[in-house]
XYZ file of C-alpha atoms in Angstrom:
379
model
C 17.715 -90.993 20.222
C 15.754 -88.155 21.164
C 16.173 -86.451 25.322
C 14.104 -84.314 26.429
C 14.723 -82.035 29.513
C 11.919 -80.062 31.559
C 10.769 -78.132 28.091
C 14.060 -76.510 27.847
C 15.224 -78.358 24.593
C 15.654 -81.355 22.309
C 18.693 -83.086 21.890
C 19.331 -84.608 18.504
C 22.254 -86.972 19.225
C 23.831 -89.674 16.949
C 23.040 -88.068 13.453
C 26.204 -88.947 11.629
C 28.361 -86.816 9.098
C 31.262 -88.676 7.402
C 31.158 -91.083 10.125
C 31.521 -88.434 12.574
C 29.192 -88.383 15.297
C 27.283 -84.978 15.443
C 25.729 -83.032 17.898
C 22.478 -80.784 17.177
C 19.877 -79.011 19.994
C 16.920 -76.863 18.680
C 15.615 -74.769 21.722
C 11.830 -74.620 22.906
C 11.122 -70.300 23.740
C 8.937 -71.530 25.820
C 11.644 -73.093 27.944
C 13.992 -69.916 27.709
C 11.469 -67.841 29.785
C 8.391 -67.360 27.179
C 4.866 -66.000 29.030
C 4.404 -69.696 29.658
C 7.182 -70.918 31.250
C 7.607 -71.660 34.970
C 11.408 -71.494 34.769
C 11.723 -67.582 33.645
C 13.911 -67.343 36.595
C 15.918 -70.595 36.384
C 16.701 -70.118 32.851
C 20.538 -69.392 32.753
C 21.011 -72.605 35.313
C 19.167 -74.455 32.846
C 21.467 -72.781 29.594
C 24.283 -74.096 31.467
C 23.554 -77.606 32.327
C 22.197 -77.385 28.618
C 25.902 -76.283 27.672
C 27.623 -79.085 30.134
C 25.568 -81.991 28.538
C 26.134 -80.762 24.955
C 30.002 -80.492 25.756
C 30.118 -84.251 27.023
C 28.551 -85.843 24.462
C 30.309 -84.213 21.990
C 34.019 -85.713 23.865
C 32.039 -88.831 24.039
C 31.082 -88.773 20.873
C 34.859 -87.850 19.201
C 36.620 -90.600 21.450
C 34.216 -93.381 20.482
C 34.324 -92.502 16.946
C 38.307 -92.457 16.992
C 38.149 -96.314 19.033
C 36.001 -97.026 16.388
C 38.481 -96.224 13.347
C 41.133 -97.034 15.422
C 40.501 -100.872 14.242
C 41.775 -100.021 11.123
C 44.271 -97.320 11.996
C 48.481 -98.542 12.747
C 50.577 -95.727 13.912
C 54.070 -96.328 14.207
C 56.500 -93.628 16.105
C 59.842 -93.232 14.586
C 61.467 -89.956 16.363
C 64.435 -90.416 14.387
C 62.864 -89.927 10.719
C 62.654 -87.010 9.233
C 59.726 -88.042 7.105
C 56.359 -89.948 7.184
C 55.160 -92.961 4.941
C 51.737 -93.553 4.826
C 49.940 -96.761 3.693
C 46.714 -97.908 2.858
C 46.117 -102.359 2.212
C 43.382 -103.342 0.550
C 42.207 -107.264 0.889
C 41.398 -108.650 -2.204
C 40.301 -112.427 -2.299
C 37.479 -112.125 -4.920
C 39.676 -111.553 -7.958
C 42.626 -112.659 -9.681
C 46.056 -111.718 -8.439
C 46.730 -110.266 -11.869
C 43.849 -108.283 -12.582
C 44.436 -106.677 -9.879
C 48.355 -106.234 -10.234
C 46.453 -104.034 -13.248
C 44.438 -102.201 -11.457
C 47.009 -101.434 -9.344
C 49.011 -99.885 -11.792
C 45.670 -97.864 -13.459
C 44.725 -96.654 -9.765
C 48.303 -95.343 -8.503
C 48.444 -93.665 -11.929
C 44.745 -92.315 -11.913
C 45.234 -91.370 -7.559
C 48.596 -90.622 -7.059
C 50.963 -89.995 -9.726
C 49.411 -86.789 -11.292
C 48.473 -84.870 -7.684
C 51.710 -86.108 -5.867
C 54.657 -83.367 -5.279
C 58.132 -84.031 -6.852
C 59.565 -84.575 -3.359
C 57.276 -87.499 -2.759
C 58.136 -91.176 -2.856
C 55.356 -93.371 -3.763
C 54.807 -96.871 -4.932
C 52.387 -99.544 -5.341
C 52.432 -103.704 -4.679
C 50.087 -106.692 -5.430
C 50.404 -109.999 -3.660
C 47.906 -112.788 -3.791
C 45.700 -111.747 -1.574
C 46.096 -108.013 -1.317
C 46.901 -104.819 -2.361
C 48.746 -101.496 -1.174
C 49.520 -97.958 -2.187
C 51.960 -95.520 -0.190
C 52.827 -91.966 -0.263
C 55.998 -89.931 1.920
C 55.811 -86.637 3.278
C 57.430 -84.446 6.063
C 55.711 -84.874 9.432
C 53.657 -81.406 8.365
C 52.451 -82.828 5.361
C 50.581 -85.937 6.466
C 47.024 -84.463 6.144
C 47.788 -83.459 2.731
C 49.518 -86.863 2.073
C 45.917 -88.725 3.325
C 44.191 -86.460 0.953
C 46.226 -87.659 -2.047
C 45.959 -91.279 -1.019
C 42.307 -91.068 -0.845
C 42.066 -90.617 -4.565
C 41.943 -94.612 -4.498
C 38.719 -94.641 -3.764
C 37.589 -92.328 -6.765
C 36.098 -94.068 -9.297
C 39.337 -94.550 -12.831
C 38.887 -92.441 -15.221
C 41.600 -92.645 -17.453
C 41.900 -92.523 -21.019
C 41.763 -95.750 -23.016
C 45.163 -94.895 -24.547
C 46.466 -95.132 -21.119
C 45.023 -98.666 -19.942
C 46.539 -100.118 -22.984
C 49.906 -98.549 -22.817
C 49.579 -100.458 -18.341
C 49.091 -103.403 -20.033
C 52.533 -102.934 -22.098
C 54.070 -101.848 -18.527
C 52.686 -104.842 -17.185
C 54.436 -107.031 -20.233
C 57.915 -105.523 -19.392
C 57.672 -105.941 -15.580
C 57.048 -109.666 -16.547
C 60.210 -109.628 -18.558
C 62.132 -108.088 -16.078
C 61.005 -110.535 -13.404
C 61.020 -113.781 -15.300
C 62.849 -113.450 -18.710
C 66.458 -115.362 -17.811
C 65.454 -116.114 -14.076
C 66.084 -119.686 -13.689
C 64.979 -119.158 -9.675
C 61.879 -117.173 -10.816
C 60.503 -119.484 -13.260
C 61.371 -122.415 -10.556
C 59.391 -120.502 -7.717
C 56.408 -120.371 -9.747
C 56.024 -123.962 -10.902
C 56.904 -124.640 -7.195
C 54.202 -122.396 -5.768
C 51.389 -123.789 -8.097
C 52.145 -127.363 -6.962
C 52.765 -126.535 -2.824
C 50.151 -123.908 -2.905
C 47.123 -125.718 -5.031
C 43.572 -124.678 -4.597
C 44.579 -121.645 -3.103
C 45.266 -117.699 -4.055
C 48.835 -118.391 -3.225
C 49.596 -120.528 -6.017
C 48.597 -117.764 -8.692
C 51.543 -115.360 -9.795
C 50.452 -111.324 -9.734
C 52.768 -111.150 -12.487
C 50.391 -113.582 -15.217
C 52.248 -114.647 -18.252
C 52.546 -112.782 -22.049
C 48.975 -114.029 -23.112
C 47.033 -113.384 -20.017
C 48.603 -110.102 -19.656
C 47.241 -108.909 -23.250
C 43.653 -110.261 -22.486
C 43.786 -107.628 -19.268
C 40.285 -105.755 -19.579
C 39.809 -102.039 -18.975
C 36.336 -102.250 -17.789
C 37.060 -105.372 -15.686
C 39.615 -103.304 -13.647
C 37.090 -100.663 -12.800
C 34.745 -102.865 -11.866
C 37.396 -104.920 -9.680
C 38.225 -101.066 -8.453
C 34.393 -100.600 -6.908
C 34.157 -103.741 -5.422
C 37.235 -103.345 -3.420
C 38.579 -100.105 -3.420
C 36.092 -98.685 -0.316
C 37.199 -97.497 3.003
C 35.397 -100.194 4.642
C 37.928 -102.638 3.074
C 41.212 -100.495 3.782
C 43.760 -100.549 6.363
C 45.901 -97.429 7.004
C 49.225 -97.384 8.330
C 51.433 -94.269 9.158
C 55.136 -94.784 9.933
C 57.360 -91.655 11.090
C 58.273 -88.782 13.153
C 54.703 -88.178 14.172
C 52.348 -88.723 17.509
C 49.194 -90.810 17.137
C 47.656 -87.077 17.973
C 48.549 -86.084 15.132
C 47.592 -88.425 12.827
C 44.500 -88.129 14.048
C 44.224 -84.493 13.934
C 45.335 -84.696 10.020
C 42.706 -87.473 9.358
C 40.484 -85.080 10.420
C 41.806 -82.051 8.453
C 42.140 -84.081 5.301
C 38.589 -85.562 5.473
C 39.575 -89.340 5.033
C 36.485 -91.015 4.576
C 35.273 -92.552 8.389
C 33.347 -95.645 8.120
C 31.988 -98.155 10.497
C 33.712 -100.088 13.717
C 35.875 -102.799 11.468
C 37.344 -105.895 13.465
C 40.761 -106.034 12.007
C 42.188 -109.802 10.541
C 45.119 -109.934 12.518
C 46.079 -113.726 10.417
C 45.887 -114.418 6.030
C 42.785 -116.027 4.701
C 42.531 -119.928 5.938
C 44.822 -121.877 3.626
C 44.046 -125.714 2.510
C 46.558 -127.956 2.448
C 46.778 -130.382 -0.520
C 46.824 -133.922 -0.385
C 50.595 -135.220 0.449
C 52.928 -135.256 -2.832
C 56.323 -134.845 -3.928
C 57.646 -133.216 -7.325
C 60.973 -132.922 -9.032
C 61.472 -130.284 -11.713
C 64.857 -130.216 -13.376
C 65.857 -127.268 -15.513
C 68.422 -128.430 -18.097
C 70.098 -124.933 -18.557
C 73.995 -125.590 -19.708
C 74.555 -121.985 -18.796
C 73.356 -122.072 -15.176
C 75.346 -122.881 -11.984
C 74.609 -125.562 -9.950
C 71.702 -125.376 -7.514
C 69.642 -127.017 -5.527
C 66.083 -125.579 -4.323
C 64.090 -127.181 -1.281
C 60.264 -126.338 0.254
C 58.210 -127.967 1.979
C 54.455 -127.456 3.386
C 53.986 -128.284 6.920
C 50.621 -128.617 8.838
C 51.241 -128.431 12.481
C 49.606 -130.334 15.669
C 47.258 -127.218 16.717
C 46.638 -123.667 15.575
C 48.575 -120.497 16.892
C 48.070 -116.899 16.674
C 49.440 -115.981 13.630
C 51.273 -112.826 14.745
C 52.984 -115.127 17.320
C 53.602 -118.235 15.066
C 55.452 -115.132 12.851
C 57.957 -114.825 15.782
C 58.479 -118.242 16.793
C 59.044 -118.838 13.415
C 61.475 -116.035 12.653
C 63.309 -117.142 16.032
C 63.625 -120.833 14.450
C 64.961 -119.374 11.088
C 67.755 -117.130 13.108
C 68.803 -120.412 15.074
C 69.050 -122.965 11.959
C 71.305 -119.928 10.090
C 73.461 -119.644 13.049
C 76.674 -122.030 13.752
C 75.433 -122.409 17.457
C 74.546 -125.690 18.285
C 71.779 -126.556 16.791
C 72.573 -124.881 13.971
C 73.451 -125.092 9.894
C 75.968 -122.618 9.754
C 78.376 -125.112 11.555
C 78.638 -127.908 9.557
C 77.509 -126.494 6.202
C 78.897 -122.752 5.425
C 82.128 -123.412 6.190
C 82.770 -126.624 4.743
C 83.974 -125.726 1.157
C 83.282 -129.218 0.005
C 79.797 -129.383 0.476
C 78.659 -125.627 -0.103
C 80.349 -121.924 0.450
C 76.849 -120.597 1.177
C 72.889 -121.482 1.932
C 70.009 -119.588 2.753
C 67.258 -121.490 5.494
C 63.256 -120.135 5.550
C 61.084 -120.396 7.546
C 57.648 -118.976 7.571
C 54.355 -119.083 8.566
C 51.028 -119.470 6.080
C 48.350 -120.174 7.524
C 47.800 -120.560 12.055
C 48.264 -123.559 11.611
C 50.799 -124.291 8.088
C 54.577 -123.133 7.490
C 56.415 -123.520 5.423
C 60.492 -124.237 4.917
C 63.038 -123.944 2.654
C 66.781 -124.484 1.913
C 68.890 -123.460 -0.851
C 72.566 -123.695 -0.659
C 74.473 -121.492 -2.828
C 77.768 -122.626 -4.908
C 77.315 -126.437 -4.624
C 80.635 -127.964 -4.709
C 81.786 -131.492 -4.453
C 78.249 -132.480 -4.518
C 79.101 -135.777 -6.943
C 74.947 -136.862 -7.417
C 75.189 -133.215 -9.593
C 77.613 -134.456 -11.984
C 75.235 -137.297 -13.268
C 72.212 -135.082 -13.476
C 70.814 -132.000 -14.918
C 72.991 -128.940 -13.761
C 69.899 -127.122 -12.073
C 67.642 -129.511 -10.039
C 64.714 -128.362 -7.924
C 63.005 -130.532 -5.326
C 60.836 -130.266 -3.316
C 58.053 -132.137 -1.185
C 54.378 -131.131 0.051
């Protein structure tokens, strides 16, 4: 957009630099009292109303470019920390769950684990349908933290030798997770059968064969497809003001992109047709248990971020011994079970889910004539 006023001077206004709005004015001499101009004398007034202009814009300018980034910005207070986590989620719902569990581990190690300072805690996740990296600092650190965690976006370039030795990493995290986990193994099948035909019903963790077929190239490419600012959400937790995260975004040059409308609820989920499963694990060295879901649609939608808290309210209720209650008339009745555990959780606006697992089964008498473990569950 181009202003011009009375010969004095152009303004050059919306030219943007990293997302940052910028402000440039190239003077006319003419205006500045040349032989030809017919404001010699009013010059100065001019120079200031010049100077008065420039200097709103430019606040204009900062505060809507901080609304704008502020869609993808969280800031959380904590006065009582002495330290600051920062975290940047990336949606993923293009690729597998475990290709990008892989690239996970070859971006945190590319990013973040050579530049970080030994005083730093920092770790990496993969769920379904995203993934996150997060660094600590002290509350004077945070622009140099953001400048570490933007490594993310730079393109892996890590030595061959290194991918492969990931995918061995990879192998032992699925031993450690599954390898002698009755529960594990039994959430899995579970989740592929309440969770079919969507990204939810497809383990980060993979299995021995699909974890040695992980491709090095196929990360990276996974990596520049979804690895962008544009994609990101950052989240700072600590003793620090939202001025100064702001301040430090600046200082540390975090890339600025576009206004981004935030998803405040998960990608739509689709519930499979009504069915019910039994799997029965015959393991003689197990304890008795007993493992129940279930898949609910409800009657109409509701904001996710408010179906979270109705839902969490629910689950406190059914675990106390209130009326109304489980706690009552199952966690202290020896005979029936010395423990249970009751979810409840939203997955979709308009789908939770529930489950129940009681811990310790004793007395139970329908045990005795079946399989020790036994895992039901309907959708």
């Amino acid at each position: 957009m181009i202003v011009w006023l009375n010969s004095v001077g152009t303004f050059l206004l919306d030219q943007k630099r990293k997302g940052f709005h910028i402000l440039s004015l190239q003077l006319d001499s003419s205006g500045l009292g040349g032989k030809d101009s017919k404001f010699k004398i009013l010059s100065p007034f001019y120079l200031l109303l010049v100077f008065i202009v420039l200097l709103i814009f430019f606040l204009l300018s900062f505060k809507i470019n901080k609304s704008d980034a502020s869609n993808s910005v969280i800031i959380q207070t904590d006065t009582k920390s002495n330290k600051v986590e920062v975290h940047i989620v990336i949606e993923n719902e293009l690729f597998s769950p475990l290709l990008t569990h892989y690239t996970e581990h070859l971006v945190w190690l590319n990013a973040i684990a050579r530049e970080r300072a030994a005083n730093r805690h920092s770790n990496a996740w993969t769920s379904n349908i995203a993934v996150g990296y997060w660094l600590s600092g002290s509350p004077d650190e945070v622009a140099d933290v953001l400048k570490t965690l933007s490594g993310v976006f730079d393109p892996i370039n890590l030595p061959r030798v290194f991918a492969d030795q990931e995918r061995d990493i990879l192998l032992r995290e699925y031993e450690y997770r599954m390898i002698g986990k009755p529960d594990a193994q039994a959430a899995r099948a579970m989740d592929a059968f309440l969770y079919s035909g969507n990204a939810l019903a497809t383990s980060p963790i993979g299995t021995p064969e699909e974890i040695k077929a992980l491709d090095y190239e196929a990360a990276r490419n996974l990596h520049a497809k979804t690895h962008v600012p544009e994609n990101t959400r950052l989240l700072v937790i600590g003793n620090v003001s939202e001025d100064e995260v702001w301040d430090a975004i600046q200082e540390s040059g975090w890339p600025a992109t576009d206004s981004i409308e935030p998803e405040i609820a998960p990608p739509p989920f689709d519930l499979a047709a009504p069915g019910m499963t039994t799997l029965r694990y015959p393991e003689v060295s197990v304890s008795p248990r007993l493992i129940w879901r279930r898949v609910v649609k409800l009657p109409k939608p509701i904001q996710f971020d408010l179906l979270e808290a109705q839902t969490a309210l629910l689950r406190d209720i059914l675990n106390s011994n209130l009326p109304g209650g489980l706690a009552g008339p199952l966690r202290f009745d020896a005979a029936i079970t010395r423990n249970f555990n009751v979810k409840i959780w939203p997955i979709d606006e308009d789908i939770i889910e529930i489950s129940f697992t009681p811990h310790r089964i004793l007395g139970c008498h329908w045990l005795k004539s079946k399989p020790p473990s036994r895992i039901s569950f309907p959708k």
